[in-house]
């Protein structure tokens, strides 16, 4: 093998496709989310979002540790294995995963009449269930292929496959809007056709990419090691399913009705879109193979510092959303929803706090997998049981109560998981002084923005907050010199503009 598939040069080339693809996916996903809300009546939209919630619920339930196993071992096989072992590993896990997805799709078809009645919805049509099951199958298979492509740093194919689904959905929704034939069934039909297209291309590109790999080592994943890893991670994923996006939507529908569940799902979907573009998620499948390679080579300090950089990046990007929602959340959500969701600023602020905790947990979870503390992953996943219980506890507070329950559950889990990791031999190097500089800049910007709101209103206050925070974050120099060194090695000359912002 003449060049590592996870070399710095290949990483920099992958960044271009990654950035363009993720930007396209973000725009298309947001447009599709806003269009769906406007094309359906409140009850129909609630059912539609619950079906998409079942897709999200199906992700951990049909993975059972297989996806984390791919993320952990596929990079090593691609770098230090043999072509035959690599292809066999991919083929075996793909067959098992697709089989589990088909079982999950059948469960949706069989359970839909009872589930719909439990939520208080009268829509028990078999056609809705079959379309939802088909959508679940194709979307999850497509995502699994994209995850494998990302593990191989094939960002050109992975990001195209990911962006294709929301783009085709958007085109289909525009056609339905223009023709006046929008309904729950037609939207689901468009989703299914788009998912079939994305799945087909993803499988073709995955097969091509795997055949192109030429590892020349002797590394192999022992059956005992793989089974132990999958066993620990499957337990964690089953527990995570209890507090997944889909489960929470079902509980809200049961407690407050399908229409309120639609409003909750809209806020939740905005948070989900934001979560996908956090550094801890957006860069995970690019950074994880690099960190695994560094950890295998014994460069543990680099790995720990890399996780710390992801953590601080999340802090810098997420926490400004809390005062932003408190200042202008009602106006922002009212505009985004076309007037369907009102007075949701406080609920959205609480969900942003939950997003910050969720981002921290995602980084810790990735570190536990890279450091092979999978037993701890399963142990801390027990806290996911709090999610639905907290929703029941705050049901009397309406939409704000649902957001508060989600927020508390995520905060507790994020704090406990970080404490567990930091007690181990391998841990994350957290730059607390740098994070404190960011939070001080945010506090000053928030105080000034409240003064602007009093005089000029929420929109000017939001603009002032973001402008002042951005200026304060730049002047406070929150970046550590060793973190800049990592960025420079990954991005090359593109990182030079940050050189003066790093402190020793």
Short mmCIF file of C-alpha atoms in Angstrom, two decimals, residues 271 275 278 318-319 322 347-362 403-411 414:
data_model
loop_
_atom_site.label_atom_id
_atom_site.label_comp_id
_atom_site.label_asym_id
_atom_site.label_seq_id
_atom_site.Cartn_x
_atom_site.Cartn_y
_atom_site.Cartn_z
CA UNK A 271 -32.79 20.67 16.54
CA UNK A 275 -27.28 18.53 15.56
CA UNK A 278 -22.30 20.18 14.94
CA UNK A 318 -24.35 25.74 20.31
CA UNK A 319 -24.56 27.88 23.44
CA UNK A 322 -29.88 29.72 24.00
CA UNK A 347 -39.38 25.60 24.50
CA UNK A 348 -36.79 26.02 21.77
CA UNK A 349 -34.27 27.56 24.19
CA UNK A 350 -34.60 24.51 26.44
CA UNK A 351 -34.14 22.20 23.47
CA UNK A 352 -30.97 24.09 22.49
CA UNK A 353 -29.59 23.48 26.00
CA UNK A 354 -30.39 19.82 25.42
CA UNK A 355 -28.59 20.03 22.08
CA UNK A 356 -25.44 21.26 23.84
CA UNK A 357 -25.59 18.32 26.26
CA UNK A 358 -26.32 15.91 23.44
CA UNK A 359 -23.30 17.15 21.48
CA UNK A 360 -21.05 16.62 24.50
CA UNK A 361 -22.41 13.12 24.96
CA UNK A 362 -21.78 12.27 21.30
CA UNK A 403 -38.84 20.46 26.06
CA UNK A 404 -37.86 20.69 29.75
CA UNK A 405 -38.06 16.92 30.15
CA UNK A 406 -35.83 16.36 27.13
CA UNK A 407 -33.39 19.01 28.36
CA UNK A 408 -33.00 17.58 31.88
CA UNK A 409 -32.51 14.04 30.60
CA UNK A 410 -29.78 15.08 28.15
CA UNK A 411 -27.99 17.26 30.71
CA UNK A 414 -23.98 14.31 29.24
#
